[in-house]
Structures are given as structure tokens and as C-alpha cells.
mmCIF file with all atom_site columns, C-alpha atoms in Angstrom:
data_model
loop_
_atom_site.group_PDB
_atom_site.id
_atom_site.type_symbol
_atom_site.label_atom_id
_atom_site.label_alt_id
_atom_site.label_comp_id
_atom_site.label_asym_id
_atom_site.label_entity_id
_atom_site.label_seq_id
_atom_site.pdbx_PDB_ins_code
_atom_site.Cartn_x
_atom_site.Cartn_y
_atom_site.Cartn_z
_atom_site.occupancy
_atom_site.B_iso_or_equiv
_atom_site.pdbx_formal_charge
_atom_site.auth_seq_id
_atom_site.auth_comp_id
_atom_site.auth_asym_id
_atom_site.auth_atom_id
_atom_site.pdbx_PDB_model_num
ATOM 1   C CA . MET A 1 1   ? 60.251 78.690 131.657 1.00 72.00 ? 1   MET A CA 1
ATOM 2   C CA . SER A 1 2   ? 62.160 75.724 130.302 1.00 82.00 ? 2   SER A CA 1
ATOM 3   C CA . ALA A 1 3   ? 61.084 73.574 127.368 1.00 78.00 ? 3   ALA A CA 1
ATOM 4   C CA . GLN A 1 4   ? 60.343 70.842 129.900 1.00 84.00 ? 4   GLN A CA 1
ATOM 5   C CA . ASP A 1 5   ? 57.710 73.067 131.564 1.00 88.00 ? 5   ASP A CA 1
ATOM 6   C CA . CYS A 1 6   ? 56.367 74.696 128.391 1.00 89.00 ? 6   CYS A CA 1
ATOM 7   C CA . VAL A 1 7   ? 52.797 73.850 127.393 1.00 90.00 ? 7   VAL A CA 1
ATOM 8   C CA . LEU A 1 8   ? 53.587 74.504 123.708 1.00 93.00 ? 8   LEU A CA 1
ATOM 9   C CA . CYS A 1 9   ? 56.552 72.126 123.846 1.00 91.00 ? 9   CYS A CA 1
ATOM 10  C CA . ASN A 1 10  ? 54.550 69.395 125.572 1.00 90.00 ? 10  ASN A CA 1
ATOM 11  C CA . GLU A 1 11  ? 51.157 69.709 123.882 1.00 90.00 ? 11  GLU A CA 1
ATOM 12  C CA . VAL A 1 12  ? 49.956 70.462 120.364 1.00 90.00 ? 12  VAL A CA 1
ATOM 13  C CA . GLY A 1 13  ? 48.202 73.605 121.628 1.00 90.00 ? 13  GLY A CA 1
ATOM 14  C CA . GLY A 1 14  ? 44.931 73.059 119.776 1.00 94.00 ? 14  GLY A CA 1
ATOM 15  C CA . ARG A 1 15  ? 43.679 70.974 116.871 1.00 97.00 ? 15  ARG A CA 1
ATOM 16  C CA . LEU A 1 16  ? 46.584 70.349 114.497 1.00 98.00 ? 16  LEU A CA 1
ATOM 17  C CA . ILE A 1 17  ? 46.072 71.590 110.935 1.00 98.00 ? 17  ILE A CA 1
ATOM 18  C CA . TRP A 1 18  ? 49.617 71.162 109.560 1.00 98.00 ? 18  TRP A CA 1
ATOM 19  C CA . GLN A 1 19  ? 53.218 70.973 110.726 1.00 97.00 ? 19  GLN A CA 1
ATOM 20  C CA . ASN A 1 20  ? 56.798 70.617 109.618 1.00 97.00 ? 20  ASN A CA 1
ATOM 21  C CA . ASP A 1 21  ? 60.153 70.896 111.383 1.00 97.00 ? 21  ASP A CA 1
ATOM 22  C CA . LEU A 1 22  ? 59.890 74.682 111.738 1.00 97.00 ? 22  LEU A CA 1
ATOM 23  C CA . VAL A 1 23  ? 56.264 75.372 112.721 1.00 98.00 ? 23  VAL A CA 1
ATOM 24  C CA . ARG A 1 24  ? 52.952 73.814 113.520 1.00 98.00 ? 24  ARG A CA 1
ATOM 25  C CA . ILE A 1 25  ? 49.697 75.448 112.594 1.00 98.00 ? 25  ILE A CA 1
ATOM 26  C CA . ILE A 1 26  ? 46.742 74.771 114.835 1.00 98.00 ? 26  ILE A CA 1
ATOM 27  C CA . ASN A 1 27  ? 43.102 75.678 115.206 1.00 98.00 ? 27  ASN A CA 1
ATOM 28  C CA . ALA A 1 28  ? 42.611 77.294 118.622 1.00 96.00 ? 28  ALA A CA 1
ATOM 29  C CA . ASP A 1 29  ? 39.199 75.609 119.084 1.00 93.00 ? 29  ASP A CA 1
ATOM 30  C CA . ASP A 1 30  ? 37.280 78.763 119.993 1.00 90.00 ? 30  ASP A CA 1
ATOM 31  C CA . ALA A 1 31  ? 33.508 78.429 119.561 1.00 84.00 ? 31  ALA A CA 1
ATOM 32  C CA . TYR A 1 32  ? 32.979 82.087 118.624 1.00 84.00 ? 32  TYR A CA 1
ATOM 33  C CA . TYR A 1 33  ? 36.105 82.241 116.438 1.00 91.00 ? 33  TYR A CA 1
ATOM 34  C CA . PRO A 1 34  ? 36.180 78.907 114.579 1.00 91.00 ? 34  PRO A CA 1
ATOM 35  C CA . ALA A 1 35  ? 39.038 79.945 112.261 1.00 96.00 ? 35  ALA A CA 1
ATOM 36  C CA . PHE A 1 36  ? 41.227 81.369 115.065 1.00 98.00 ? 36  PHE A CA 1
ATOM 37  C CA . THR A 1 37  ? 44.601 79.971 114.030 1.00 99.00 ? 37  THR A CA 1
ATOM 38  C CA . ARG A 1 38  ? 47.996 79.873 115.731 1.00 98.00 ? 38  ARG A CA 1
ATOM 39  C CA . VAL A 1 39  ? 51.386 79.492 114.096 1.00 98.00 ? 39  VAL A CA 1
ATOM 40  C CA . ILE A 1 40  ? 53.671 77.971 116.725 1.00 98.00 ? 40  ILE A CA 1
ATOM 41  C CA . TYR A 1 41  ? 57.439 77.838 116.324 1.00 98.00 ? 41  TYR A CA 1
ATOM 42  C CA . GLN A 1 42  ? 58.534 74.248 116.993 1.00 97.00 ? 42  GLN A CA 1
ATOM 43  C CA . ALA A 1 43  ? 61.726 75.091 118.911 1.00 96.00 ? 43  ALA A CA 1
ATOM 44  C CA . HIS A 1 44  ? 61.378 76.497 122.423 1.00 97.00 ? 44  HIS A CA 1
ATOM 45  C CA . ILE A 1 45  ? 62.451 80.078 121.845 1.00 96.00 ? 45  ILE A CA 1
ATOM 46  C CA . LYS A 1 46  ? 61.127 82.942 123.924 1.00 96.00 ? 46  LYS A CA 1
ATOM 47  C CA . GLU A 1 47  ? 61.621 86.031 121.734 1.00 97.00 ? 47  GLU A CA 1
ATOM 48  C CA . VAL A 1 48  ? 61.427 86.563 117.982 1.00 97.00 ? 48  VAL A CA 1
ATOM 49  C CA . THR A 1 49  ? 64.684 88.533 118.124 1.00 97.00 ? 49  THR A CA 1
ATOM 50  C CA . ASP A 1 50  ? 66.435 85.372 119.331 1.00 97.00 ? 50  ASP A CA 1
ATOM 51  C CA . LEU A 1 51  ? 65.922 84.038 115.805 1.00 98.00 ? 51  LEU A CA 1
ATOM 52  C CA . SER A 1 52  ? 68.228 84.896 112.943 1.00 98.00 ? 52  SER A CA 1
ATOM 53  C CA . PRO A 1 53  ? 66.862 87.349 110.362 1.00 98.00 ? 53  PRO A CA 1
ATOM 54  C CA . GLU A 1 54  ? 66.357 84.417 107.981 1.00 98.00 ? 54  GLU A CA 1
ATOM 55  C CA . GLN A 1 55  ? 64.431 82.423 110.597 1.00 98.00 ? 55  GLN A CA 1
ATOM 56  C CA . ARG A 1 56  ? 62.242 85.442 111.402 1.00 98.00 ? 56  ARG A CA 1
ATOM 57  C CA . HIS A 1 57  ? 61.482 85.926 107.721 1.00 98.00 ? 57  HIS A CA 1
ATOM 58  C CA . GLU A 1 58  ? 60.590 82.259 107.278 1.00 97.00 ? 58  GLU A CA 1
ATOM 59  C CA . LEU A 1 59  ? 58.335 82.272 110.364 1.00 98.00 ? 59  LEU A CA 1
ATOM 60  C CA . MET A 1 60  ? 56.501 85.367 109.172 1.00 98.00 ? 60  MET A CA 1
ATOM 61  C CA . ASP A 1 61  ? 55.953 83.821 105.733 1.00 98.00 ? 61  ASP A CA 1
ATOM 62  C CA . TYR A 1 62  ? 53.763 81.219 107.470 1.00 98.00 ? 62  TYR A CA 1
ATOM 63  C CA . VAL A 1 63  ? 51.882 83.887 109.422 1.00 99.00 ? 63  VAL A CA 1
ATOM 64  C CA . TYR A 1 64  ? 51.276 85.899 106.254 1.00 98.00 ? 64  TYR A CA 1
ATOM 65  C CA . LEU A 1 65  ? 50.110 82.829 104.361 1.00 99.00 ? 65  LEU A CA 1
ATOM 66  C CA . VAL A 1 66  ? 47.532 82.032 107.059 1.00 99.00 ? 66  VAL A CA 1
ATOM 67  C CA . GLU A 1 67  ? 46.312 85.636 106.914 1.00 99.00 ? 67  GLU A CA 1
ATOM 68  C CA . GLU A 1 68  ? 46.144 85.550 103.120 1.00 99.00 ? 68  GLU A CA 1
ATOM 69  C CA . VAL A 1 69  ? 44.069 82.353 103.050 1.00 99.00 ? 69  VAL A CA 1
ATOM 70  C CA . GLN A 1 70  ? 41.759 83.656 105.785 1.00 98.00 ? 70  GLN A CA 1
ATOM 71  C CA . ARG A 1 71  ? 41.140 86.814 103.773 1.00 98.00 ? 71  ARG A CA 1
ATOM 72  C CA . GLN A 1 72  ? 40.573 84.869 100.561 1.00 98.00 ? 72  GLN A CA 1
ATOM 73  C CA . VAL A 1 73  ? 38.220 82.221 101.936 1.00 98.00 ? 73  VAL A CA 1
ATOM 74  C CA . LEU A 1 74  ? 36.529 83.841 104.925 1.00 97.00 ? 74  LEU A CA 1
ATOM 75  C CA . GLN A 1 75  ? 36.393 87.458 103.720 1.00 96.00 ? 75  GLN A CA 1
ATOM 76  C CA . PRO A 1 76  ? 36.538 88.975 107.208 1.00 96.00 ? 76  PRO A CA 1
ATOM 77  C CA . VAL A 1 77  ? 36.220 92.678 107.960 1.00 96.00 ? 77  VAL A CA 1
ATOM 78  C CA . LYS A 1 78  ? 39.729 92.593 109.469 1.00 98.00 ? 78  LYS A CA 1
ATOM 79  C CA . ILE A 1 79  ? 42.466 90.173 110.498 1.00 98.00 ? 79  ILE A CA 1
ATOM 80  C CA . ASN A 1 80  ? 44.045 90.527 113.942 1.00 98.00 ? 80  ASN A CA 1
ATOM 81  C CA . LEU A 1 81  ? 47.644 89.383 114.334 1.00 98.00 ? 81  LEU A CA 1
ATOM 82  C CA . ALA A 1 82  ? 49.016 89.067 117.857 1.00 97.00 ? 82  ALA A CA 1
ATOM 83  C CA . GLN A 1 83  ? 52.217 87.799 119.425 1.00 96.00 ? 83  GLN A CA 1
ATOM 84  C CA . PHE A 1 84  ? 52.449 88.171 123.198 1.00 92.00 ? 84  PHE A CA 1
ATOM 85  C CA . GLY A 1 85  ? 54.205 85.319 124.980 1.00 86.00 ? 85  GLY A CA 1
ATOM 86  C CA . THR A 1 86  ? 53.674 86.678 128.485 1.00 84.00 ? 86  THR A CA 1
ATOM 87  C CA . MET A 1 87  ? 51.584 83.713 129.631 1.00 86.00 ? 87  MET A CA 1
ATOM 88  C CA . VAL A 1 88  ? 53.417 81.175 127.436 1.00 90.00 ? 88  VAL A CA 1
ATOM 89  C CA . PRO A 1 89  ? 56.956 82.394 126.646 1.00 91.00 ? 89  PRO A CA 1
ATOM 90  C CA . HIS A 1 90  ? 57.306 80.378 123.448 1.00 96.00 ? 90  HIS A CA 1
ATOM 91  C CA . ILE A 1 91  ? 57.137 82.050 120.029 1.00 97.00 ? 91  ILE A CA 1
ATOM 92  C CA . HIS A 1 92  ? 53.648 81.760 118.581 1.00 97.00 ? 92  HIS A CA 1
ATOM 93  C CA . TRP A 1 93  ? 51.353 83.996 116.561 1.00 98.00 ? 93  TRP A CA 1
ATOM 94  C CA . HIS A 1 94  ? 47.586 84.368 116.809 1.00 98.00 ? 94  HIS A CA 1
ATOM 95  C CA . ILE A 1 95  ? 45.825 84.982 113.476 1.00 99.00 ? 95  ILE A CA 1
ATOM 96  C CA . ILE A 1 96  ? 42.176 85.862 114.054 1.00 98.00 ? 96  ILE A CA 1
ATOM 97  C CA . PRO A 1 97  ? 39.656 86.737 111.346 1.00 97.00 ? 97  PRO A CA 1
ATOM 98  C CA . ARG A 1 98  ? 37.231 89.366 112.608 1.00 95.00 ? 98  ARG A CA 1
ATOM 99  C CA . PHE A 1 99  ? 33.627 89.976 111.619 1.00 91.00 ? 99  PHE A CA 1
ATOM 100 C CA . ASN A 1 100 ? 31.080 92.648 112.533 1.00 87.00 ? 100 ASN A CA 1
ATOM 101 C CA . GLU A 1 101 ? 28.996 89.923 114.188 1.00 85.00 ? 101 GLU A CA 1
ATOM 102 C CA . ASP A 1 102 ? 31.703 88.485 116.432 1.00 86.00 ? 102 ASP A CA 1
ATOM 103 C CA . PRO A 1 103 ? 31.218 88.832 120.210 1.00 84.00 ? 103 PRO A CA 1
ATOM 104 C CA . HIS A 1 104 ? 33.987 91.399 120.738 1.00 87.00 ? 104 HIS A CA 1
ATOM 105 C CA . TYR A 1 105 ? 34.092 93.373 117.497 1.00 86.00 ? 105 TYR A CA 1
ATOM 106 C CA . PRO A 1 106 ? 35.685 95.900 117.155 1.00 88.00 ? 106 PRO A CA 1
ATOM 107 C CA . ASP A 1 107 ? 37.560 95.301 120.431 1.00 89.00 ? 107 ASP A CA 1
ATOM 108 C CA . ALA A 1 108 ? 40.240 92.669 120.945 1.00 92.00 ? 108 ALA A CA 1
ATOM 109 C CA . ILE A 1 109 ? 38.923 89.152 121.464 1.00 91.00 ? 109 ILE A CA 1
ATOM 110 C CA . TRP A 1 110 ? 40.558 89.138 124.906 1.00 90.00 ? 110 TRP A CA 1
ATOM 111 C CA . SER A 1 111 ? 38.447 92.106 126.022 1.00 88.00 ? 111 SER A CA 1
ATOM 112 C CA . ILE A 1 112 ? 35.060 91.812 127.675 1.00 83.00 ? 112 ILE A CA 1
ATOM 113 C CA . ALA A 1 113 ? 32.502 90.603 125.152 1.00 77.00 ? 113 ALA A CA 1
ATOM 114 C CA . LYS A 1 114 ? 29.906 93.144 124.129 1.00 71.00 ? 114 LYS A CA 1
ATOM 115 C CA . TYR A 1 115 ? 27.308 90.395 124.311 1.00 65.00 ? 115 TYR A CA 1
ATOM 116 C CA . ASP A 1 116 ? 25.693 89.073 127.441 1.00 60.00 ? 116 ASP A CA 1
ATOM 117 C CA . GLN A 1 117 ? 23.489 86.042 128.056 1.00 57.00 ? 117 GLN A CA 1
ATOM 118 C CA . HIS A 1 118 ? 20.608 87.861 126.319 1.00 53.00 ? 118 HIS A CA 1
ATOM 119 C CA . HIS A 1 119 ? 22.579 89.041 123.299 1.00 56.00 ? 119 HIS A CA 1
ATOM 120 C CA . LYS A 1 120 ? 24.901 86.477 121.766 1.00 70.00 ? 120 LYS A CA 1
ATOM 121 C CA . PRO A 1 121 ? 26.108 85.856 118.216 1.00 76.00 ? 121 PRO A CA 1
ATOM 122 C CA . THR A 1 122 ? 23.299 84.465 116.113 1.00 79.00 ? 122 THR A CA 1
ATOM 123 C CA . SER A 1 123 ? 23.208 80.800 115.262 1.00 83.00 ? 123 SER A CA 1
ATOM 124 C CA . SER A 1 124 ? 23.396 81.757 111.574 1.00 85.00 ? 124 SER A CA 1
ATOM 125 C CA . TYR A 1 125 ? 26.690 83.596 112.210 1.00 82.00 ? 125 TYR A CA 1
ATOM 126 C CA . ILE A 1 126 ? 28.169 80.612 114.051 1.00 82.00 ? 126 ILE A CA 1
ATOM 127 C CA . THR A 1 127 ? 26.840 78.147 111.442 1.00 86.00 ? 127 THR A CA 1
ATOM 128 C CA . LYS A 1 128 ? 28.313 80.192 108.592 1.00 86.00 ? 128 LYS A CA 1
ATOM 129 C CA . GLN A 1 129 ? 31.691 80.322 110.348 1.00 87.00 ? 129 GLN A CA 1
ATOM 130 C CA . GLN A 1 130 ? 31.649 76.550 110.924 1.00 86.00 ? 130 GLN A CA 1
ATOM 131 C CA . GLU A 1 131 ? 30.725 75.896 107.282 1.00 89.00 ? 131 GLU A CA 1
ATOM 132 C CA . LEU A 1 132 ? 33.588 78.058 106.016 1.00 94.00 ? 132 LEU A CA 1
ATOM 133 C CA . LEU A 1 133 ? 36.070 76.434 108.398 1.00 96.00 ? 133 LEU A CA 1
ATOM 134 C CA . ALA A 1 134 ? 36.550 73.205 106.422 1.00 94.00 ? 134 ALA A CA 1
ATOM 135 C CA . HIS A 1 135 ? 37.083 75.139 103.185 1.00 96.00 ? 135 HIS A CA 1
ATOM 136 C CA . TYR A 1 136 ? 39.534 77.502 104.888 1.00 98.00 ? 136 TYR A CA 1
ATOM 137 C CA . GLU A 1 137 ? 41.578 74.689 106.436 1.00 98.00 ? 137 GLU A CA 1
ATOM 138 C CA . SER A 1 138 ? 41.696 72.571 103.267 1.00 97.00 ? 138 SER A CA 1
ATOM 139 C CA . THR A 1 139 ? 42.737 75.610 101.213 1.00 98.00 ? 139 THR A CA 1
ATOM 140 C CA . LEU A 1 140 ? 45.425 76.432 103.773 1.00 98.00 ? 140 LEU A CA 1
ATOM 141 C CA . VAL A 1 141 ? 46.797 72.879 103.816 1.00 98.00 ? 141 VAL A CA 1
ATOM 142 C CA . ASN A 1 142 ? 46.860 72.744 100.012 1.00 98.00 ? 142 ASN A CA 1
ATOM 143 C CA . ARG A 1 143 ? 48.773 76.035 99.827  1.00 98.00 ? 143 ARG A CA 1
ATOM 144 C CA . LEU A 1 144 ? 51.226 74.872 102.510 1.00 98.00 ? 144 LEU A CA 1
ATOM 145 C CA . LYS A 1 145 ? 51.842 71.597 100.684 1.00 96.00 ? 145 LYS A CA 1
ATOM 146 C CA . LEU A 1 146 ? 52.564 73.465 97.459  1.00 95.00 ? 146 LEU A CA 1
ATOM 147 C CA . LEU A 1 147 ? 54.992 75.877 99.085  1.00 93.00 ? 147 LEU A CA 1
ATOM 148 C CA . TYR A 1 148 ? 56.637 73.671 101.723 1.00 87.00 ? 148 TYR A CA 1
ATOM 149 C CA . LYS A 1 149 ? 57.006 70.149 100.408 1.00 69.00 ? 149 LYS A CA 1
#
């Protein structure tokens, strides 16, 4: 896939939280996972090993910062980190805070949900996640601004 045909080169890929010349950090806009965040490398590169060791280290610093802020603010049971690129061969990381109440826990969010139309996440779970979202994103942006002026 060329950069011309790449969805992550031609679209933001979600709701933009922050960006610079190296990466953009977006909210994936998932109703059950409000703080599902992606770190997307700005340049159209297919594999992490196509980056220099320094570039890989810098990219991962962003991923780790997102995870750190999610843990601090959201206090999830676990954080899932994923980097596939099969569907969209453009370097990007998924950072997903996980909670006992989420629809797939403890399975991957791409698996079949354990809930059906009669058993869905409670409104209090979804409301709590939405309320924490603004605090999480503002904390993340503030940390990014301090570290990457």
C-alpha cells in the first residue's frame, strides 16, 4: 500500500488529541472503550524495524507515556498494547485501558464480546469512563507539552 492509498496518511484516524512532526495521538472513538488511544507514526512506514533504533526508541516513548497516563488517571486493571498493521500497513500502536466491566474482558477487544443484547456494560460503567476521559486527555496533553515542546 502506498502513502497515497493509506487511510492513516489521508485521514486523522480518529479524534485528534495531540500531534507533532513525528506522531499524532488520537482517540479511537469507541463507545465501550472511551480512552482507547492510538499513537500513529506520521511518516508512511510499514514496519517498526524500518525505523532507526533512535526513531524506534522515540516512538515507544510516546506509547509508554500514553500507557503511564492511562494507568495514573484511569486506574485500569490492565493496559493492552497492540501493533498489527495487517489491515493498515502503517506504523501505529493501540493503547487500550482494560476494566473488569468492559465488554470483552479478559479477552482481546477484537474478540467476540461476552455480552449480548441482554447483558451489556452498565450505564454507570460507561458514564464513569466518559467522565474520566476529559481528565485523561487533558493530563496527557499537558505531559506531552512539557516533554515535547
